[in-house]
Coordinates of C-alpha atoms and ligand atoms in Angstrom, one line a residue:
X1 CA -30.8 24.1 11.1
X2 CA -30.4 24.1 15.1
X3 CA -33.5 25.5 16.8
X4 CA -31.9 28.9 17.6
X5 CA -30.9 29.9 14.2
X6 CA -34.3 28.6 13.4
X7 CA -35.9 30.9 14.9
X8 CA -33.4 33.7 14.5
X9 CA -34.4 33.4 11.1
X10 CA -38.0 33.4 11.4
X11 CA -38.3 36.2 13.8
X12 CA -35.8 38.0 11.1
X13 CA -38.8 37.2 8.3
X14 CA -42.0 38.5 11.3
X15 CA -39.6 41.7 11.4
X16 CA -39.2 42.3 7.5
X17 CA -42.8 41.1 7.3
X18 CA -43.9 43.8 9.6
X19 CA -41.3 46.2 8.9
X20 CA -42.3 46.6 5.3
X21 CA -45.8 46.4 5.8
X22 CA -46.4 42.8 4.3
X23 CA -47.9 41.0 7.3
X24 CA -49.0 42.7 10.8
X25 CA -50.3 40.6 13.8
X26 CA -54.3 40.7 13.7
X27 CA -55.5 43.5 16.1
X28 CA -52.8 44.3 17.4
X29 CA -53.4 47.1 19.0
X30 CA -55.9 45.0 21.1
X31 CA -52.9 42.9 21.8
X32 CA -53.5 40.3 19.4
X33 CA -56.2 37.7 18.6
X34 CA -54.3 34.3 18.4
X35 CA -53.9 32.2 15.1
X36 CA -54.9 35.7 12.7
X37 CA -52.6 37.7 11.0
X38 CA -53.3 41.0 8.5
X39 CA -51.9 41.2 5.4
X40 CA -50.9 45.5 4.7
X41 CA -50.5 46.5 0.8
X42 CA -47.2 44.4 -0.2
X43 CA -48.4 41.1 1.5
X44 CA -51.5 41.6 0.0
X45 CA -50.2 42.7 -3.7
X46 CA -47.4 39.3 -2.7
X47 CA -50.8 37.3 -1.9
X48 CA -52.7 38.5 -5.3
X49 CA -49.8 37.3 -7.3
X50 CA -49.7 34.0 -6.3
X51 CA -53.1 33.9 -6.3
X52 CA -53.5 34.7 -10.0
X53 CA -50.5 32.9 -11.3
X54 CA -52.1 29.5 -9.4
X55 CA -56.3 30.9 -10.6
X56 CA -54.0 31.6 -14.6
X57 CA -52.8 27.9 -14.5
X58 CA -54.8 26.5 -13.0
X59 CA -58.2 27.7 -14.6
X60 CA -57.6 30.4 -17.5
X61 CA -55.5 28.3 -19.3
X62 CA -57.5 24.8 -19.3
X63 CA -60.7 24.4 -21.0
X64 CA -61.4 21.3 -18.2
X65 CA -61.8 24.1 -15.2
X66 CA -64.9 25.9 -13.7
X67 CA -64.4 28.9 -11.5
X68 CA -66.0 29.1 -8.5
X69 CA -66.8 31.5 -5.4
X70 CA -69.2 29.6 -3.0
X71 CA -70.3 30.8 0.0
X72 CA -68.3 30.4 4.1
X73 CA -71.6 29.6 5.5
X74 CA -73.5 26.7 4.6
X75 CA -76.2 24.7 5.8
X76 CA -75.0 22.4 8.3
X77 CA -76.1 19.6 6.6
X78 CA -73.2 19.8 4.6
X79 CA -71.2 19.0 7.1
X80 CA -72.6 16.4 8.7
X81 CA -72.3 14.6 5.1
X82 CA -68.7 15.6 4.6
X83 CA -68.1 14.3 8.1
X84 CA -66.5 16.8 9.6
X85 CA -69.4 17.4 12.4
X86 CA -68.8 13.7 13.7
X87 CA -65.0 13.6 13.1
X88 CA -62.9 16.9 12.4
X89 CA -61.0 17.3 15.7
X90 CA -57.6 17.1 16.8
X91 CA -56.6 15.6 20.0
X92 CA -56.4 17.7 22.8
X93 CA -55.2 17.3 26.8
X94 CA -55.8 20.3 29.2
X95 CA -52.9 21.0 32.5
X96 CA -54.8 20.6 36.0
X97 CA -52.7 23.5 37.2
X98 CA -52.6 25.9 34.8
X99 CA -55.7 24.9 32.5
X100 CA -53.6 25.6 29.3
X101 CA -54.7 23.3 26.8
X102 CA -52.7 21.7 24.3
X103 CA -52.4 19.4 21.1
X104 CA -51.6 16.5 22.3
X105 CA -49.6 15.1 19.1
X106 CA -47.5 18.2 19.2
X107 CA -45.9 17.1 23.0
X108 CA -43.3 15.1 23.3
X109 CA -44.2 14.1 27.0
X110 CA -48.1 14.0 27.2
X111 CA -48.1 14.0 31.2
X112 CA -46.6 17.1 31.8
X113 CA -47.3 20.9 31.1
X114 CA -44.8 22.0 28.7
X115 CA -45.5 25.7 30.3
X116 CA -46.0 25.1 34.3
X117 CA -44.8 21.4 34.5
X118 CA -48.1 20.5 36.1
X119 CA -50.2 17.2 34.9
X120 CA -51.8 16.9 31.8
X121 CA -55.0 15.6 32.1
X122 CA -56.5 12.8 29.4
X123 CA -56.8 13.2 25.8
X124 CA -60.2 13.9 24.4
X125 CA -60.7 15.1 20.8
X126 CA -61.6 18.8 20.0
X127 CA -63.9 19.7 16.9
X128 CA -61.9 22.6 15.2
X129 CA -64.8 23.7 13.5
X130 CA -66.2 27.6 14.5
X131 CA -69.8 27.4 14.9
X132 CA -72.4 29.6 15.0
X133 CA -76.3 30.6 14.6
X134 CA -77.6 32.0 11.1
X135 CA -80.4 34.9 11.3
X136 CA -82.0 35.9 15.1
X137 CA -82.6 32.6 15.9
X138 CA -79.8 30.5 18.2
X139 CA -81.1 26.7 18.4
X140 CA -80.3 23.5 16.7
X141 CA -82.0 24.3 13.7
X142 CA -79.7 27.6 12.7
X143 CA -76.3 26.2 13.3
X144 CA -74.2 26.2 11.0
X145 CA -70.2 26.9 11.1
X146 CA -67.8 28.5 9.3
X147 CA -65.8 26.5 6.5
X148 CA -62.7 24.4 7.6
X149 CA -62.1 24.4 3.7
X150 CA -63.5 25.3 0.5
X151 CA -63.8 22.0 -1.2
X152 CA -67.3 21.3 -0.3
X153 CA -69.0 24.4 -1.5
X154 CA -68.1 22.7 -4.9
X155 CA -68.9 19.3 -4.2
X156 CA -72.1 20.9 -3.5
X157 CA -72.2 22.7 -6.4
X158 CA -71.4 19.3 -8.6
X159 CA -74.9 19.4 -10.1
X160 CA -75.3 23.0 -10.5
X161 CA -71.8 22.9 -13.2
X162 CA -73.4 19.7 -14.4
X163 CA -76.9 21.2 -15.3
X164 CA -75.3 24.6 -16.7
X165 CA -72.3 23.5 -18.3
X166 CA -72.8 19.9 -19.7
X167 CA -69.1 19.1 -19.3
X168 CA -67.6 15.7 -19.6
X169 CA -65.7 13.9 -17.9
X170 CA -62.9 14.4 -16.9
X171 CA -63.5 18.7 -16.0
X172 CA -62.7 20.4 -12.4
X173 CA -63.9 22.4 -9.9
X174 CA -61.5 25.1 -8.8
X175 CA -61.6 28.0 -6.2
X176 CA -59.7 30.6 -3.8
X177 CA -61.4 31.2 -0.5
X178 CA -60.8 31.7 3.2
X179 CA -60.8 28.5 5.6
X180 CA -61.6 29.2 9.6
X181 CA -59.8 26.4 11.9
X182 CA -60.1 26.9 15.4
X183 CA -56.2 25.2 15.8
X184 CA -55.4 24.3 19.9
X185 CA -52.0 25.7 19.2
X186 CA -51.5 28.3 16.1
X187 CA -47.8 28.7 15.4
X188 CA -44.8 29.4 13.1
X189 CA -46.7 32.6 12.2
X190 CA -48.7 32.1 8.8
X191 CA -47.9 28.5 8.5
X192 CA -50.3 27.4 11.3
X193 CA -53.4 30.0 11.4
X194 CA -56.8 30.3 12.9
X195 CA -58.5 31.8 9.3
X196 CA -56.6 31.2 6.2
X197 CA -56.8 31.1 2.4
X198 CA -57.3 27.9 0.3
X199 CA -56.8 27.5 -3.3
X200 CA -58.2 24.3 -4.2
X201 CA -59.6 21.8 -7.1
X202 CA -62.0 19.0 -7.0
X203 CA -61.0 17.2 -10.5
X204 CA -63.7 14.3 -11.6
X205 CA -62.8 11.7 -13.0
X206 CA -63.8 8.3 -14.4
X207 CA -62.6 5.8 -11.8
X208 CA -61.0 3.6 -14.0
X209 CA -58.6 6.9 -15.0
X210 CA -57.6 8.0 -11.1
X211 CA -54.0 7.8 -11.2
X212 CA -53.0 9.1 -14.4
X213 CA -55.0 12.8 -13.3
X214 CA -52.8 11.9 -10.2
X215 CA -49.7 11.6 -11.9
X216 CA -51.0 14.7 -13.7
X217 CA -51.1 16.8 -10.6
X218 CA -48.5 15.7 -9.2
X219 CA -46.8 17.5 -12.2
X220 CA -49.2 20.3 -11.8
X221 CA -47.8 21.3 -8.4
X222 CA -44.3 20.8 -9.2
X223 CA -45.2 23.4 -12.0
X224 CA -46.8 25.8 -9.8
X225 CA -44.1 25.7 -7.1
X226 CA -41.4 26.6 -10.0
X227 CA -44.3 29.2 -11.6
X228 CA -43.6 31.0 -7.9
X229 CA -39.9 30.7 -7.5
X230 CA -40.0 28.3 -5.0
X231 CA -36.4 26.3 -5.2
X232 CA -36.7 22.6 -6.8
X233 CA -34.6 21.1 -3.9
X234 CA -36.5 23.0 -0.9
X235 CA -40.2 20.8 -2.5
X236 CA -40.3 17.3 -1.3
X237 CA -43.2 14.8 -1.7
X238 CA -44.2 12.9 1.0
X239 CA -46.4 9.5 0.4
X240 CA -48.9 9.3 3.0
X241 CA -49.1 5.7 4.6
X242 CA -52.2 3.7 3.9
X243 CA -52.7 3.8 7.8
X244 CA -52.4 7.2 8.2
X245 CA -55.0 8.6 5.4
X246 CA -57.8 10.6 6.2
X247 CA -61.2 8.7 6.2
X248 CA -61.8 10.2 2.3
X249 CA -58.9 9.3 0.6
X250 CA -57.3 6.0 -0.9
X251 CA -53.7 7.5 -1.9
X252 CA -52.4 11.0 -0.5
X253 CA -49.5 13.2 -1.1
X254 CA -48.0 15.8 1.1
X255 CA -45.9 18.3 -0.7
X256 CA -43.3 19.4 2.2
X257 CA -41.2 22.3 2.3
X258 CA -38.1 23.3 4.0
X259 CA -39.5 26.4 6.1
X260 CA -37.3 27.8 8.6
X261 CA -38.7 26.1 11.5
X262 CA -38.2 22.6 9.5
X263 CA -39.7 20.5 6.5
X264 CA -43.7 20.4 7.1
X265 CA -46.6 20.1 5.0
X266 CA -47.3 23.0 2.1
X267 CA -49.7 21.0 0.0
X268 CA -51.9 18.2 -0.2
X269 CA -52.9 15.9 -3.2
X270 CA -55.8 13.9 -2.5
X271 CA -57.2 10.9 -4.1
X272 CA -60.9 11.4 -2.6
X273 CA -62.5 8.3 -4.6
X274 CA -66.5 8.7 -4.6
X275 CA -66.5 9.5 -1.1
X276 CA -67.9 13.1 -1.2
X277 CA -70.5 12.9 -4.1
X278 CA -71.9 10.1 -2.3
X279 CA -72.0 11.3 1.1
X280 CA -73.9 14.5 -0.6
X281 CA -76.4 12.5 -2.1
X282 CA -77.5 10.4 0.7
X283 CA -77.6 13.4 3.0
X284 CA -79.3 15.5 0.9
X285 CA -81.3 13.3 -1.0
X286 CA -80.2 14.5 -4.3
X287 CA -78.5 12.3 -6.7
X288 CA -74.8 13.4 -7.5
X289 CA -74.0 11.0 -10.6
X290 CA -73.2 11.3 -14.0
X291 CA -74.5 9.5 -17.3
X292 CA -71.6 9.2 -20.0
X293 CA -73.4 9.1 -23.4
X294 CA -70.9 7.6 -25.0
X295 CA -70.9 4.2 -22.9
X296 CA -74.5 4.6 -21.9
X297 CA -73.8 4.0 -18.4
X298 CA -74.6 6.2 -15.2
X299 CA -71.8 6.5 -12.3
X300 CA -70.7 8.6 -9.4
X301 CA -67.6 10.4 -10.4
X302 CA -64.2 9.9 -8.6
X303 CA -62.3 12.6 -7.2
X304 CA -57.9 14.0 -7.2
X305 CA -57.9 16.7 -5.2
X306 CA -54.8 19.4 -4.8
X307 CA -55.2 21.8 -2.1
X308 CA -53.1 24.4 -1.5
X309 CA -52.6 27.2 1.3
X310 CA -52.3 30.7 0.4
X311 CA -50.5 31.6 3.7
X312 CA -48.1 28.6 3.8
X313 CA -47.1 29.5 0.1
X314 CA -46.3 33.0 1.1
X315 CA -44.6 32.0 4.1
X316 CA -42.5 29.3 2.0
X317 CA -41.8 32.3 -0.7
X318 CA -40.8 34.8 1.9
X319 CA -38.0 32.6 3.8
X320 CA -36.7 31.5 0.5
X321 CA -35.9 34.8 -0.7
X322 CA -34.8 36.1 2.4
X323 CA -31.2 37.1 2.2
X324 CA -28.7 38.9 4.0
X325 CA -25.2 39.9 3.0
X326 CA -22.8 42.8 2.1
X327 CA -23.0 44.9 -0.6
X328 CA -20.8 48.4 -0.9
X329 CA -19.4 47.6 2.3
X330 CA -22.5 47.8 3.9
X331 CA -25.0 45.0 5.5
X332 CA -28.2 44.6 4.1
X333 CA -31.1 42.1 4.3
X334 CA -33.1 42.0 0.8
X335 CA -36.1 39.7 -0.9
X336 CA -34.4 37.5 -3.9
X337 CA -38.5 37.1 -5.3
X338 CA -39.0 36.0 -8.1
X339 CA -40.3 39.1 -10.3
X340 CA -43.7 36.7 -10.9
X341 CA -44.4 36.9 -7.1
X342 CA -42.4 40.5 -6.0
X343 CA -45.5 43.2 -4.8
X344 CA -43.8 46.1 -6.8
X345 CA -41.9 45.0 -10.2
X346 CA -39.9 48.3 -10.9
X347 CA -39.3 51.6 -8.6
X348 CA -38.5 55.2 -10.0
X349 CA -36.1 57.3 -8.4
X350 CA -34.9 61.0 -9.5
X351 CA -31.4 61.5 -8.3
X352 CA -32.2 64.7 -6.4
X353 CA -35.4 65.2 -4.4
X354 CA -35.1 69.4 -4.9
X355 CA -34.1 69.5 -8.8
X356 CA -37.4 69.7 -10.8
X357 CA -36.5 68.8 -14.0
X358 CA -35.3 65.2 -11.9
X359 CA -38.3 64.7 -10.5
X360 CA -41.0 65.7 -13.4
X361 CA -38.6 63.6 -15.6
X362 CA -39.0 60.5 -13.1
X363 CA -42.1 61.2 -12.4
X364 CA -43.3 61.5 -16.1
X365 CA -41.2 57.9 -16.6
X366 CA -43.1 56.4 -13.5
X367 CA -46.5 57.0 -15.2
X368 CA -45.4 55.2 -18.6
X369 CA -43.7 52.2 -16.6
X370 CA -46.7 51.9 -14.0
X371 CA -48.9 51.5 -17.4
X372 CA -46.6 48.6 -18.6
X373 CA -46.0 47.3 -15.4
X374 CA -48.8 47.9 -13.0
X375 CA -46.9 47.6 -9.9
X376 CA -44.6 50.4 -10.3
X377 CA -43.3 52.8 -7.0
X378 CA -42.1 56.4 -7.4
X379 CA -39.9 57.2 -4.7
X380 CA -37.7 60.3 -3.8
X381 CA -37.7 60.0 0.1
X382 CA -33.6 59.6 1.5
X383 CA -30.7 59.2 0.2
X384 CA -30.1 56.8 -3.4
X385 CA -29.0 54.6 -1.0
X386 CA -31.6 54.4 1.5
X387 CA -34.1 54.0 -1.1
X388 CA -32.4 51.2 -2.9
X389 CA -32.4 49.5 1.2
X390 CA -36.2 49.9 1.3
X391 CA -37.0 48.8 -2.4
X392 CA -34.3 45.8 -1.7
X393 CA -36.6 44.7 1.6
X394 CA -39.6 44.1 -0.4
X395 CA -37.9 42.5 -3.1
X396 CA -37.9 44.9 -5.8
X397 CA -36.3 43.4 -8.7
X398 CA -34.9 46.8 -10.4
X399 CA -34.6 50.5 -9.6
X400 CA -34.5 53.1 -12.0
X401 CA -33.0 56.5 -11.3
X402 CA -33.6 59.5 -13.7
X403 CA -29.9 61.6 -13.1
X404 CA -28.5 64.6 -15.3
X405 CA -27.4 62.4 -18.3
X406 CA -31.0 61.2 -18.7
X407 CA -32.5 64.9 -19.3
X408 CA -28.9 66.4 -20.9
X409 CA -27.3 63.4 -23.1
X410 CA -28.4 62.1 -26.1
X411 CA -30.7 58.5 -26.1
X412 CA -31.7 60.0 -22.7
X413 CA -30.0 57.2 -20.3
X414 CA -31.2 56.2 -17.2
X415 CA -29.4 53.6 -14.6
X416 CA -31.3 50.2 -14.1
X417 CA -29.9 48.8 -10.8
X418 CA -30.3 45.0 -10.1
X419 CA -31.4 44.0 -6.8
X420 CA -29.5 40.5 -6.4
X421 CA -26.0 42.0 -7.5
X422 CA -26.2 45.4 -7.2
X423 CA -25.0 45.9 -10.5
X424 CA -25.6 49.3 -12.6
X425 CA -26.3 49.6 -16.1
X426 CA -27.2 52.4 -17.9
X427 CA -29.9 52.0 -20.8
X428 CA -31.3 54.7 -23.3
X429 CA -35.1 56.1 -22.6
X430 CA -36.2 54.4 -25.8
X431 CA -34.6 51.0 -24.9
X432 CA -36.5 50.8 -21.3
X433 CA -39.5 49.0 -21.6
X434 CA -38.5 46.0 -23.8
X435 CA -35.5 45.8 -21.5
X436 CA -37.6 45.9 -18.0
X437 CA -40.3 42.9 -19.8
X438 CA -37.3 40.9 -20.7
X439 CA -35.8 40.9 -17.2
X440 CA -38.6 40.6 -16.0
X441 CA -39.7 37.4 -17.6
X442 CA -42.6 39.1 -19.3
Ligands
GAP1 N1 -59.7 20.0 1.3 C1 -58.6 19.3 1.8 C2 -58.0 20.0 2.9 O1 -58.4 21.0 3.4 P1 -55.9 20.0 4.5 O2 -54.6 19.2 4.3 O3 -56.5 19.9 5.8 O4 -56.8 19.4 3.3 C3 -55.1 21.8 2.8 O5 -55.6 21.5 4.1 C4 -54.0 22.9 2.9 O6 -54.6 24.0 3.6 C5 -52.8 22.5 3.6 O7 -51.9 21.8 2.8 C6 -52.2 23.9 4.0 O8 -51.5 24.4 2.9 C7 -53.5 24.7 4.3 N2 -53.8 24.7 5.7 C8 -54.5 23.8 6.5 N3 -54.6 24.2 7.7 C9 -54.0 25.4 7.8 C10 -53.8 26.3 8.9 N4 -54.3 26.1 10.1 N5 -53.2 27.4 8.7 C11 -52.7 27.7 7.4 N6 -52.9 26.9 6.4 C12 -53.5 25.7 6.6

């Protein structure tokens, strides 16, 4: 795509996003805090689902996964051993003129201001981590910072799932959390964020067994993408080169998707090898291994990691449904979500707002569908039309309208309307609910 319809599109998805009440710009009415974004009731019921379809395959249905919910603050320790106190920065170059400062892999000239044309000054690195000071106390001693991502509050927790659980190898770690990153340059609204959501696993393994788990995740992922309606051909992987790996890992994939503004990073698969266990253990003086009874050996376990972002999944779910065309004769813009993903599954209409029996008919049907459903709407606001517009814009995947036939004819029909085509079909009262699970995928 050329860079104007790139961000034609994207500023199309901000619009929806805002529009519909899925994604607002933090404080806005501040004017903004850069890099944060809030998510209002169908970005956050969007965010839930793909949260709980990734927690339900990723956890609930594996007896190898421990649930976790560490804490954002931890002693600072921990990052010193992880290594992200020494080395977690991103280079950085400030102008003379202006004193913007900028990421200095994200220029393409790195002598001059991309804003005022002035000189860029040298490179130094920038530690992206937010610090801060824990209880009344600001010196050395209470430092700590908030997490850059929630894989160590279960490295750190290793011993705790060891001495509680007994599992053997191979079991996982898994948990969803917020990540704080203090990015020089936030951009391409969710992808690139300032506080963000992680859903990650640290899977430990028997060296000798590394790349089969990686094999097995790479699978995993693929899985998960199509669990979310993510198209096949917008996932790519990318193999990181040995010379570009981060100081942890041995073998690394980047799972890249075609946003709007290009194909960048979505995931990341990690082989971590023995690097955090051990770093924990000589920093903290507490030994992070593990004695397999069958072989009678001791050893520090090796690690795959997949880590995903919550925000960049959203984002890549939100421009792959968006569509616009014509239907009726008339534009309109809708969400093709998948019905896993969409915030509200089914909405209610009665034809006519001012006709009682409609709406205590509709209303009575909303109640029974909301029970099978959970996310249901009920909405007689406008025009049949208008409401279909709205319900279309978040992705709805069916509408039901309660009209004359369904409270005079026999079998009580109502119309089911389907987002994607349009199309109208009507189905008797008693028929509803197995049709709805079925189209639904349920
Ligand atoms: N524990 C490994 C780790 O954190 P990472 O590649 O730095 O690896 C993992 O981050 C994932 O977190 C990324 O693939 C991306 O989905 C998400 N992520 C990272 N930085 C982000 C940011 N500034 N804004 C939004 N999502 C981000």
């Amino acid at each position: 795509m050329k860079k104007k319809e790139e961000n034609a599109v994207m500023e199309s998805i901000l619009s929806l996003a805002k529009r519909r009440g899925f994604i607002f710009q933090g404080s806005e009415i501040y004017g903004g805090l850069a890099g944060t974004w809030d998510y209002g009731p169908h970005g956050v019921a969007l965010k839930n689902n793909i949260k709980n379809i990734w927690w339900k395959r990723f956890v609930l249905s594996r007896d190898d996964m421990y649930g976790m919910d560490a804490a954002i603050l931890m002693n600072q320790n921990a990052w010193v051993a992880s290594g992200h106190v020494g080395g977690f920065s991103d280079p950085l170059v400030e102008c003379d003129k202006c004193k913007r400062r900028f990421r200095a892999d994200h220029l393409e000239d790195k002598a001059k201001c991309p804003e005022c044309g002035g000189k860029l000054g040298a490179e130094r690195q920038f530690n992206m981590m937010f610090k801060t000071y824990v209880g009344a106390m600001e010196d050395d001693s209470s430092v700590s910072y908030l997490r850059p991502e929630t894989a160590q509050g279960m490295f750190v927790n290793f011993k705790n799932i060891l001495d509680t659980f007994h599992p053997k190898l191979p079991f996982g770690m898994a948990q969803i959390g917020k990540a704080f990153r203090n990015e020089i340059s936030p951009r391409d609204f969710i992808f690139r964020t300032r506080e963000f959501e992680q859903m990650e696993i640290e899977y430990f393994v028997d060296p000798k067994e590394w790349e089969g788990t990686f094999d097995h995740f790479v699978s995993q992922i693929h899985a998960f993408t199509d669990d979310i309606g993510l198209p096949k051909e917008s996932v790519h992987e990318h193999e990181i080169a040995p010379g570009d790996l981060a100081h942890y890992s041995k073998r690394t994939i980047d799972f890249e998707f075609d946003y709007p503004m290009g194909r960048k990073e979505l995931y990341g698969l990690a082989y971590r090898t023995d690097f955090d266990l051990k770093a924990h253990t000589r920093v903290s003086g507490v030994d992070l291994s593990y004695f397999d009874e069958e072989a009678k050996v001791r050893f520090v376990p090796h690690v795959i990691e997949p880590s995903f972002g919550v925000d960049r999944t959203v984002l890549a779910v939100l421009s792959s449904a968006y569509r616009e065309d014509e239907l009726g004769g008339e534009k309109r813009v809708y969400l093709a979500l998948s019905p896993s993903v969409a915030p509200v599954k089914v909405a209610v209409f009665p034809l006519l707002k001012n006709k009682e029996a409609l709406t205590s008919k509709a209303r009575e049907l909303y109640k029974v569908l909301r029970q099978e459903f959970g996310s249901v709407e009920y909405d007689e606001a406008g025009s049949i039309g208008k409401r279909y517009r709205r319900q279309d814009e978040i992705g709805t995947p069916f509408c039901v309208t309660v009209d004359f036939e369904t409270i005079e004819k026999d079998g009580n029909p109502v119309t089911v309307r389907d987002r994607d085509t349009g199309a109208q079909e009507k189905i008797e009262l008693k028929d509803l609910t197995s049709y709805l699970s079925q189209k639904l995928g349920r």
